[in-house]
PDB file of C-alpha atoms in Angstrom:
ATOM      1  CA  GLU A   1      86.814  88.798  77.890  1.00  0.00           C
ATOM      2  CA  ASP A   2      84.020  90.637  78.886  1.00  0.00           C
ATOM      3  CA  VAL A   3      85.586  90.801  82.976  1.00  0.00           C
ATOM      4  CA  ALA A   4      88.707  91.805  81.344  1.00  0.00           C
ATOM      5  CA  ASP A   5      86.994  94.974  79.660  1.00  0.00           C
ATOM      6  CA  THR A   6      85.438  95.549  82.677  1.00  0.00           C
ATOM      7  CA  LEU A   7      88.634  94.985  84.423  1.00  0.00           C
ATOM      8  CA  GLY A   8      90.155  97.106  82.797  1.00  0.00           C
ATOM      9  CA  ASN A   9      87.768  99.725  82.936  1.00  0.00           C
ATOM     10  CA  LEU A  10      87.454  99.566  86.972  1.00  0.00           C
ATOM     11  CA  LEU A  11      91.778 100.090  87.217  1.00  0.00           C
ATOM     12  CA  ASP A  12      91.368 103.754  85.206  1.00  0.00           C
ATOM     13  CA  ILE A  13      88.257 105.097  87.301  1.00  0.00           C
ATOM     14  CA  LEU A  14      90.258 103.611  90.284  1.00  0.00           C
ATOM     15  CA  GLU A  15      93.411 105.979  89.324  1.00  0.00           C
ATOM     16  CA  ALA A  16      91.200 108.951  87.705  1.00  0.00           C
ATOM     17  CA  MET A  17      90.002 108.819  91.789  1.00  0.00           C
ATOM     18  CA  SER A  18      93.295 108.523  93.059  1.00  0.00           C
ATOM     19  CA  ILE A  19      92.190 105.810  94.734  1.00  0.00           C
ATOM     20  CA  LYS A  20      95.402 102.803  94.265  1.00  0.00           C
ATOM     21  CA  THR A  21      95.507  99.230  93.409  1.00  0.00           C
ATOM     22  CA  ILE A  22      98.204  96.802  93.954  1.00  0.00           C
ATOM     23  CA  LYS A  23      98.837  93.750  92.043  1.00  0.00           C
ATOM     24  CA  VAL A  24     101.490  91.596  92.993  1.00  0.00           C
ATOM     25  CA  GLY A  25     102.217  88.429  90.984  1.00  0.00           C
ATOM     26  CA  THR A  26     100.656  85.491  91.478  1.00  0.00           C
ATOM     27  CA  VAL A  27     100.165  86.246  95.209  1.00  0.00           C
ATOM     28  CA  GLU A  28      96.816  86.259  96.769  1.00  0.00           C
ATOM     29  CA  ALA A  29      94.609  89.733  96.698  1.00  0.00           C
ATOM     30  CA  ASP A  30      93.507  87.791 100.806  1.00  0.00           C
ATOM     31  CA  ASP A  31      97.977  88.495 101.589  1.00  0.00           C
ATOM     32  CA  ILE A  32      97.863  91.930 100.016  1.00  0.00           C
ATOM     33  CA  ILE A  33      94.855  92.735 102.146  1.00  0.00           C
ATOM     34  CA  GLY A  34      96.044  90.988 105.294  1.00  0.00           C
ATOM     35  CA  THR A  35      99.428  92.555 105.432  1.00  0.00           C
ATOM     36  CA  ILE A  36      97.947  96.335 104.895  1.00  0.00           C
ATOM     37  CA  ALA A  37      95.837  95.427 107.010  1.00  0.00           C
ATOM     38  CA  THR A  38      97.936  94.849 110.077  1.00  0.00           C
ATOM     39  CA  LEU A  39     100.752  96.936 109.251  1.00  0.00           C
ATOM     40  CA  ALA A  40      98.779  99.494 109.369  1.00  0.00           C
ATOM     41  CA  ALA A  41      96.342  98.269 112.887  1.00  0.00           C
ATOM     42  CA  ALA A  42     100.510  97.838 114.143  1.00  0.00           C
ATOM     43  CA  ASP A  43     100.772 101.249 113.719  1.00  0.00           C
ATOM     44  CA  GLY A  44      96.868 102.661 116.724  1.00  0.00           C
ATOM     45  CA  ALA A  45      95.398 102.508 112.275  1.00  0.00           C
ATOM     46  CA  LYS A  46      91.445 102.007 112.897  1.00  0.00           C
ATOM     47  CA  VAL A  47      91.334  99.931 109.966  1.00  0.00           C
ATOM     48  CA  THR A  48      88.319  98.157 108.078  1.00  0.00           C
ATOM     49  CA  ILE A  49      88.176  95.576 105.996  1.00  0.00           C
ATOM     50  CA  VAL A  50      85.557  95.796 103.276  1.00  0.00           C
ATOM     51  CA  SER A  51      84.688  91.360 101.973  1.00  0.00           C
ATOM     52  CA  SER A  52      82.693  89.324 101.355  1.00  0.00           C
ATOM     53  CA  ASP A  53      85.118  87.100 101.942  1.00  0.00           C
ATOM     54  CA  LYS A  54      84.600  84.779 105.702  1.00  0.00           C
ATOM     55  CA  ASP A  55      88.364  84.272 105.804  1.00  0.00           C
ATOM     56  CA  PHE A  56      88.951  87.964 106.736  1.00  0.00           C
ATOM     57  CA  MET A  57      87.266  87.161 109.874  1.00  0.00           C
ATOM     58  CA  GLN A  58      90.781  85.468 111.022  1.00  0.00           C
ATOM     59  CA  LEU A  59      92.208  89.443 110.649  1.00  0.00           C
ATOM     60  CA  LEU A  60      90.185  91.171 113.446  1.00  0.00           C
ATOM     61  CA  THR A  61      91.605  92.434 117.228  1.00  0.00           C
ATOM     62  CA  PRO A  62      91.039  95.816 117.882  1.00  0.00           C
ATOM     63  CA  ASN A  63      92.309  97.958 115.252  1.00  0.00           C
ATOM     64  CA  CYS A  64      91.446  95.809 112.187  1.00  0.00           C
ATOM     65  CA  SER A  65      87.634  95.359 111.804  1.00  0.00           C
ATOM     66  CA  LEU A  66      85.493  93.802 108.430  1.00  0.00           C
ATOM     67  CA  LEU A  67      82.091  95.176 107.004  1.00  0.00           C
ATOM     68  CA  ARG A  68      81.305  91.914 105.600  1.00  0.00           C
ATOM     69  CA  PRO A  69      78.784  93.690 102.614  1.00  0.00           C
ATOM     70  CA  HIS A  70      74.483  92.514 100.903  1.00  0.00           C
ATOM     71  CA  LYS A  71      75.222  90.388  97.908  1.00  0.00           C
ATOM     72  CA  LYS A  72      72.671  93.548  97.010  1.00  0.00           C
ATOM     73  CA  VAL A  73      72.884  96.851  98.204  1.00  0.00           C
ATOM     74  CA  ASP A  74      70.915  99.443  95.786  1.00  0.00           C
ATOM     75  CA  LEU A  75      71.333 102.987  96.671  1.00  0.00           C
ATOM     76  CA  SER A  76      72.058 104.651  92.759  1.00  0.00           C
ATOM     77  CA  ALA A  77      68.517 106.212  93.834  1.00  0.00           C
ATOM     78  CA  ARG A  78      70.215 107.410  97.041  1.00  0.00           C
ATOM     79  CA  SER A  79      71.206 111.096  98.549  1.00  0.00           C
ATOM     80  CA  VAL A  80      74.916 111.329  99.370  1.00  0.00           C
ATOM     81  CA  GLU A  81      73.050 111.838 103.333  1.00  0.00           C
ATOM     82  CA  ASP A  82      71.147 108.428 102.748  1.00  0.00           C
ATOM     83  CA  GLN A  83      74.027 106.739 102.131  1.00  0.00           C
ATOM     84  CA  GLN A  84      75.682 107.625 105.845  1.00  0.00           C
ATOM     85  CA  GLY A  85      73.467 107.556 106.964  1.00  0.00           C
ATOM     86  CA  THR A  86      72.699 103.446 105.359  1.00  0.00           C
ATOM     87  CA  LEU A  87      76.147 102.504 106.254  1.00  0.00           C
ATOM     88  CA  ALA A  88      76.579 104.220 109.497  1.00  0.00           C
ATOM     89  CA  GLY A  89      73.437 101.330 110.892  1.00  0.00           C
ATOM     90  CA  GLY A  90      74.512  98.464 108.940  1.00  0.00           C
ATOM     91  CA  GLY A  91      72.005  98.854 105.760  1.00  0.00           C
ATOM     92  CA  VAL A  92      74.690  97.868 103.731  1.00  0.00           C
ATOM     93  CA  GLY A  93      76.157  94.946 105.305  1.00  0.00           C
ATOM     94  CA  LYS A  94      77.547  92.981 108.170  1.00  0.00           C
ATOM     95  CA  TYR A  95      79.956  95.265 110.497  1.00  0.00           C
ATOM     96  CA  TYR A  96      82.420  92.522 112.512  1.00  0.00           C
ATOM     97  CA  THR A  97      85.077  93.742 115.520  1.00  0.00           C
ATOM     98  CA  SER A  98      87.151  91.937 117.568  1.00  0.00           C
ATOM     99  CA  ASP A  99      84.813  91.364 120.575  1.00  0.00           C
ATOM    100  CA  ASP A 100      81.846  91.096 118.182  1.00  0.00           C
ATOM    101  CA  PHE A 101      83.656  87.873 117.193  1.00  0.00           C
ATOM    102  CA  LEU A 102      83.915  86.884 121.249  1.00  0.00           C
ATOM    103  CA  GLU A 103      81.218  87.263 121.807  1.00  0.00           C
ATOM    104  CA  GLU A 104      79.573  84.936 119.533  1.00  0.00           C
ATOM    105  CA  PHE A 105      82.034  82.463 119.168  1.00  0.00           C
ATOM    106  CA  GLY A 106      83.379  82.150 122.264  1.00  0.00           C
ATOM    107  CA  PHE A 107      87.224  82.259 121.179  1.00  0.00           C
ATOM    108  CA  ASP A 108      89.351  85.154 119.690  1.00  0.00           C
ATOM    109  CA  ALA A 109      88.724  85.433 116.099  1.00  0.00           C
ATOM    110  CA  GLU A 110      92.715  84.416 115.590  1.00  0.00           C
ATOM    111  CA  LYS A 111      91.400  80.518 116.164  1.00  0.00           C
ATOM    112  CA  HIS A 112      88.774  81.497 112.645  1.00  0.00           C
ATOM    113  CA  ILE A 113      91.540  79.640 110.851  1.00  0.00           C
ATOM    114  CA  ASP A 114      91.012  76.769 113.011  1.00  0.00           C
ATOM    115  CA  VAL A 115      87.082  76.346 112.725  1.00  0.00           C
ATOM    116  CA  LEU A 116      87.781  77.560 108.114  1.00  0.00           C
ATOM    117  CA  ALA A 117      90.319  74.259 108.214  1.00  0.00           C
ATOM    118  CA  LEU A 118      88.060  72.051 110.118  1.00  0.00           C
ATOM    119  CA  MET A 119      84.934  72.946 107.897  1.00  0.00           C
ATOM    120  CA  GLY A 120      86.901  72.949 104.675  1.00  0.00           C
ATOM    121  CA  ASP A 121      85.570  74.835 101.462  1.00  0.00           C
ATOM    122  CA  ALA A 122      84.749  72.660  98.739  1.00  0.00           C
ATOM    123  CA  SER A 123      84.432  76.285  96.601  1.00  0.00           C
ATOM    124  CA  ASP A 124      88.524  76.719  97.954  1.00  0.00           C
ATOM    125  CA  ASN A 125      89.691  73.655  97.331  1.00  0.00           C
ATOM    126  CA  ILE A 126      89.767  73.143 100.752  1.00  0.00           C
ATOM    127  CA  PRO A 127      89.573  69.719 102.222  1.00  0.00           C
ATOM    128  CA  GLY A 128      88.971  70.120 105.280  1.00  0.00           C
ATOM    129  CA  VAL A 129      88.351  67.085 107.537  1.00  0.00           C
ATOM    130  CA  LYS A 130      86.063  64.664 106.489  1.00  0.00           C
ATOM    131  CA  GLY A 131      82.360  65.066 108.505  1.00  0.00           C
ATOM    132  CA  ILE A 132      82.928  68.484 110.244  1.00  0.00           C
ATOM    133  CA  GLY A 133      81.122  70.990 109.373  1.00  0.00           C
ATOM    134  CA  MET A 134      80.739  74.725 110.843  1.00  0.00           C
ATOM    135  CA  LYS A 135      79.260  74.251 113.760  1.00  0.00           C
ATOM    136  CA  TYR A 136      81.128  70.995 114.966  1.00  0.00           C
ATOM    137  CA  ALA A 137      84.387  73.214 114.003  1.00  0.00           C
ATOM    138  CA  VAL A 138      83.399  75.891 116.322  1.00  0.00           C
ATOM    139  CA  LYS A 139      82.667  72.947 119.068  1.00  0.00           C
ATOM    140  CA  VAL A 140      85.635  71.555 118.544  1.00  0.00           C
ATOM    141  CA  VAL A 141      87.592  74.469 118.553  1.00  0.00           C
ATOM    142  CA  GLN A 142      85.618  76.077 121.833  1.00  0.00           C
ATOM    143  CA  SER A 143      86.445  72.610 123.363  1.00  0.00           C
ATOM    144  CA  VAL A 144      89.851  72.198 123.252  1.00  0.00           C
ATOM    145  CA  GLY A 145      90.518  75.205 121.053  1.00  0.00           C
ATOM    146  CA  SER A 146      92.674  74.660 118.106  1.00  0.00           C
ATOM    147  CA  ILE A 147      92.985  72.244 115.279  1.00  0.00           C
ATOM    148  CA  GLU A 148      97.350  70.611 116.375  1.00  0.00           C
ATOM    149  CA  GLU A 149      95.512  70.212 120.534  1.00  0.00           C
ATOM    150  CA  ALA A 150      92.291  68.454 119.375  1.00  0.00           C
ATOM    151  CA  PHE A 151      94.525  66.177 117.473  1.00  0.00           C
ATOM    152  CA  ALA A 152      96.821  65.489 120.898  1.00  0.00           C
ATOM    153  CA  ASN A 153      94.075  64.793 122.894  1.00  0.00           C
ATOM    154  CA  VAL A 154      91.472  63.522 120.953  1.00  0.00           C
ATOM    155  CA  ASP A 155      89.623  62.206 124.105  1.00  0.00           C
ATOM    156  CA  ALA A 156      88.739  65.949 124.739  1.00  0.00           C
ATOM    157  CA  VAL A 157      87.340  66.879 121.718  1.00  0.00           C
ATOM    158  CA  GLU A 158      83.687  68.188 121.482  1.00  0.00           C
ATOM    159  CA  PRO A 159      81.170  66.320 120.272  1.00  0.00           C
ATOM    160  CA  LYS A 160      81.228  63.445 119.304  1.00  0.00           C
ATOM    161  CA  ARG A 161      80.746  62.721 116.434  1.00  0.00           C
ATOM    162  CA  ALA A 162      83.715  65.304 116.265  1.00  0.00           C
ATOM    163  CA  ARG A 163      85.909  62.984 117.571  1.00  0.00           C
ATOM    164  CA  THR A 164      85.609  60.280 115.846  1.00  0.00           C
ATOM    165  CA  CYS A 165      85.752  62.446 112.189  1.00  0.00           C
ATOM    166  CA  LEU A 166      88.740  63.821 113.541  1.00  0.00           C
ATOM    167  CA  SER A 167      90.457  59.435 114.420  1.00  0.00           C
ATOM    168  CA  ALA A 168      89.911  58.882 110.843  1.00  0.00           C
ATOM    169  CA  GLU A 169      93.210  58.018 108.745  1.00  0.00           C
ATOM    170  CA  ASP A 170      93.496  60.873 106.942  1.00  0.00           C
ATOM    171  CA  ALA A 171      91.547  63.578 108.981  1.00  0.00           C
ATOM    172  CA  GLN A 172      95.038  65.069 110.338  1.00  0.00           C
ATOM    173  CA  ALA A 173      96.668  65.563 107.366  1.00  0.00           C
ATOM    174  CA  SER A 174      94.051  67.088 105.561  1.00  0.00           C
ATOM    175  CA  ALA A 175      93.094  69.284 108.767  1.00  0.00           C
ATOM    176  CA  ALA A 176      97.192  70.627 108.341  1.00  0.00           C
ATOM    177  CA  LEU A 177      96.892  71.298 104.475  1.00  0.00           C
ATOM    178  CA  SER A 178      93.273  73.046 104.907  1.00  0.00           C
ATOM    179  CA  LYS A 179      95.014  75.148 108.156  1.00  0.00           C
ATOM    180  CA  MET A 180      98.026  76.200 105.847  1.00  0.00           C
ATOM    181  CA  LEU A 181      95.769  77.465 102.435  1.00  0.00           C
ATOM    182  CA  VAL A 182      92.963  78.961 104.674  1.00  0.00           C
ATOM    183  CA  THR A 183      95.820  81.203 106.595  1.00  0.00           C
ATOM    184  CA  ILE A 184      96.383  84.901 104.977  1.00  0.00           C
ATOM    185  CA  GLU A 185     100.068  85.602 104.572  1.00  0.00           C
ATOM    186  CA  CYS A 186     100.352  89.315 106.805  1.00  0.00           C
ATOM    187  CA  GLY A 187     103.998  89.768 106.521  1.00  0.00           C
ATOM    188  CA  LEU A 188     104.437  90.181 102.407  1.00  0.00           C
ATOM    189  CA  GLU A 189     107.091  92.053 101.911  1.00  0.00           C
ATOM    190  CA  GLY A 190     107.927  94.494  98.460  1.00  0.00           C
ATOM    191  CA  LEU A 191     105.366  95.925  98.819  1.00  0.00           C
ATOM    192  CA  PRO A 192     104.838  98.944  96.422  1.00  0.00           C
ATOM    193  CA  TYR A 193     103.043 101.489  98.950  1.00  0.00           C
ATOM    194  CA  THR A 194     102.635 101.597 102.440  1.00  0.00           C
ATOM    195  CA  TRP A 195      99.611 100.912 104.037  1.00  0.00           C
ATOM    196  CA  ASP A 196      99.819 104.800 104.966  1.00  0.00           C
ATOM    197  CA  GLU A 197     100.346 106.218 101.288  1.00  0.00           C
ATOM    198  CA  CYS A 198      96.897 103.893  99.780  1.00  0.00           C
ATOM    199  CA  ARG A 199      94.865 107.059 101.705  1.00  0.00           C
ATOM    200  CA  VAL A 200      92.965 108.580  98.703  1.00  0.00           C
ATOM    201  CA  ASP A 201      93.633 112.383  98.546  1.00  0.00           C
ATOM    202  CA  LYS A 202      91.819 115.112  95.651  1.00  0.00           C
ATOM    203  CA  PRO A 203      93.211 113.808  92.418  1.00  0.00           C
ATOM    204  CA  ALA A 204      95.114 116.499  90.813  1.00  0.00           C
ATOM    205  CA  ASP A 205      92.872 117.310  87.757  1.00  0.00           C
ATOM    206  CA  GLY A 206      89.940 117.765  90.853  1.00  0.00           C
ATOM    207  CA  GLY A 207      88.682 114.898  89.792  1.00  0.00           C
ATOM    208  CA  ASP A 208      87.888 115.698  86.003  1.00  0.00           C
ATOM    209  CA  VAL A 209      88.725 112.594  84.474  1.00  0.00           C
ATOM    210  CA  ALA A 210      86.579 110.432  86.695  1.00  0.00           C
ATOM    211  CA  VAL A 211      83.857 112.305  86.177  1.00  0.00           C
ATOM    212  CA  SER A 212      84.355 112.384  82.052  1.00  0.00           C
ATOM    213  CA  ILE A 213      84.648 108.785  82.742  1.00  0.00           C
ATOM    214  CA  PHE A 214      81.624 108.884  84.426  1.00  0.00           C
ATOM    215  CA  GLU A 215      79.975 110.502  81.815  1.00  0.00           C
ATOM    216  CA  MET A 216      81.671 108.733  78.977  1.00  0.00           C
ATOM    217  CA  PHE A 217      79.565 105.653  80.793  1.00  0.00           C
ATOM    218  CA  GLU A 218      76.585 107.217  81.379  1.00  0.00           C
ATOM    219  CA  PHE A 219      77.094 106.722  85.505  1.00  0.00           C
ATOM    220  CA  ARG A 220      74.668 109.877  85.302  1.00  0.00           C
ATOM    221  CA  SER A 221      74.253 109.551  89.365  1.00  0.00           C
ATOM    222  CA  ILE A 222      77.633 108.714  90.293  1.00  0.00           C
ATOM    223  CA  VAL A 223      78.684 111.828  88.566  1.00  0.00           C
ATOM    224  CA  ALA A 224      76.270 114.183  91.048  1.00  0.00           C
ATOM    225  CA  ARG A 225      77.186 112.321  93.975  1.00  0.00           C
ATOM    226  CA  TYR A 226      81.575 111.894  93.200  1.00  0.00           C
ATOM    227  CA  GLU A 227      81.314 115.710  92.739  1.00  0.00           C
ATOM    228  CA  LYS A 228      80.027 116.184  95.802  1.00  0.00           C
ATOM    229  CA  LEU A 229      82.064 114.061  97.792  1.00  0.00           C
ATOM    230  CA  LEU A 230      85.104 115.832  96.150  1.00  0.00           C
ATOM    231  CA  GLY A 231      84.068 119.330  97.405  1.00  0.00           C
ATOM    232  CA  GLY A 232      84.075 117.637 101.164  1.00  0.00           C
ATOM    233  CA  MET A 233      87.435 116.294 100.538  1.00  0.00           C
ATOM    234  CA  GLY A 234      90.032 117.535 102.823  1.00  0.00           C
ATOM    235  CA  THR A 235      87.875 117.740 106.156  1.00  0.00           C
ATOM    236  CA  GLU A 236      87.778 115.400 108.677  1.00  0.00           C
ATOM    237  CA  ASP A 237      84.108 113.406 107.284  1.00  0.00           C
ATOM    238  CA  TRP A 238      84.200 113.444 103.275  1.00  0.00           C
ATOM    239  CA  SER A 239      84.055 110.216 103.116  1.00  0.00           C
ATOM    240  CA  ILE A 240      80.576 108.076 102.808  1.00  0.00           C
ATOM    241  CA  VAL A 241      83.367 104.792 105.176  1.00  0.00           C
ATOM    242  CA  SER A 242      84.656 107.740 107.679  1.00  0.00           C
ATOM    243  CA  GLU A 243      80.956 106.615 109.157  1.00  0.00           C
ATOM    244  CA  GLN A 244      81.739 103.969 110.026  1.00  0.00           C
ATOM    245  CA  PRO A 245      81.866 103.055 113.817  1.00  0.00           C
ATOM    246  CA  GLN A 246      86.411 102.955 112.536  1.00  0.00           C
ATOM    247  CA  SER A 247      87.210 105.627 110.519  1.00  0.00           C
ATOM    248  CA  PRO A 248      89.063 104.405 107.239  1.00  0.00           C
ATOM    249  CA  PRO A 249      91.503 103.252 106.038  1.00  0.00           C
ATOM    250  CA  VAL A 250      89.125 100.967 104.724  1.00  0.00           C
ATOM    251  CA  ILE A 251      91.162  98.432 102.612  1.00  0.00           C
ATOM    252  CA  GLY A 252      88.817  96.102 100.145  1.00  0.00           C
ATOM    253  CA  GLU A 253      88.720  93.414  97.090  1.00  0.00           C
ATOM    254  CA  ALA A 254      88.015  94.821  93.667  1.00  0.00           C
ATOM    255  CA  PRO A 255      85.729  93.784  91.904  1.00  0.00           C
ATOM    256  CA  PHE A 256      84.276  91.661  95.337  1.00  0.00           C
TER     257      PHE A 256
END
């Protein structure tokens, strides 16, 4: 009940701030984000996905980056200027580009799907391949390029322990299922907004409703920051997130 109330309050606040939210039946948020991010990036927009979910690394491209927020970031006592500097400097999380991913892992970000499928994730009911964790999953992809190639040429897989794991009776079926489960759908149809319609504009009421909600919940520090943010809308750098190396649109999950 508390979670439902909190989510309802959050949705009211987002609506008052003229921030679009999208809910589509039983569709997962990952697939909605993936679709919007892919459409925007394909149109030449510089997209930043804001999420702590490592699965989004599979979407990294020259036009799509990922900001993984730190679990605990306290900006409540800082000015807007300090927050901008903290965000731009990576103080609120780790910022990934497709080049960062390639440099760290040695293969393109789209292959992160294969890594996720091999290592699995018990918290998301992704079985993976028994005995293979993150370290060995990365080595398998580095050595042969994909799950399909790994099972087609097991003898070419490195390291030897991974070959043993891949040779297990149910390994191939488990890996195939896992790959299907971890792949983010980027071609959803029938979304209520185009990506361009998700841009944040100044509310028609000038932000009065949002401010009243903040005051009702005694979010005093947020009121001051939001009013300053409103004053800058219409300029090129009104948004805190515009201080990122890649500019909006910014797409994120709520709540994180």
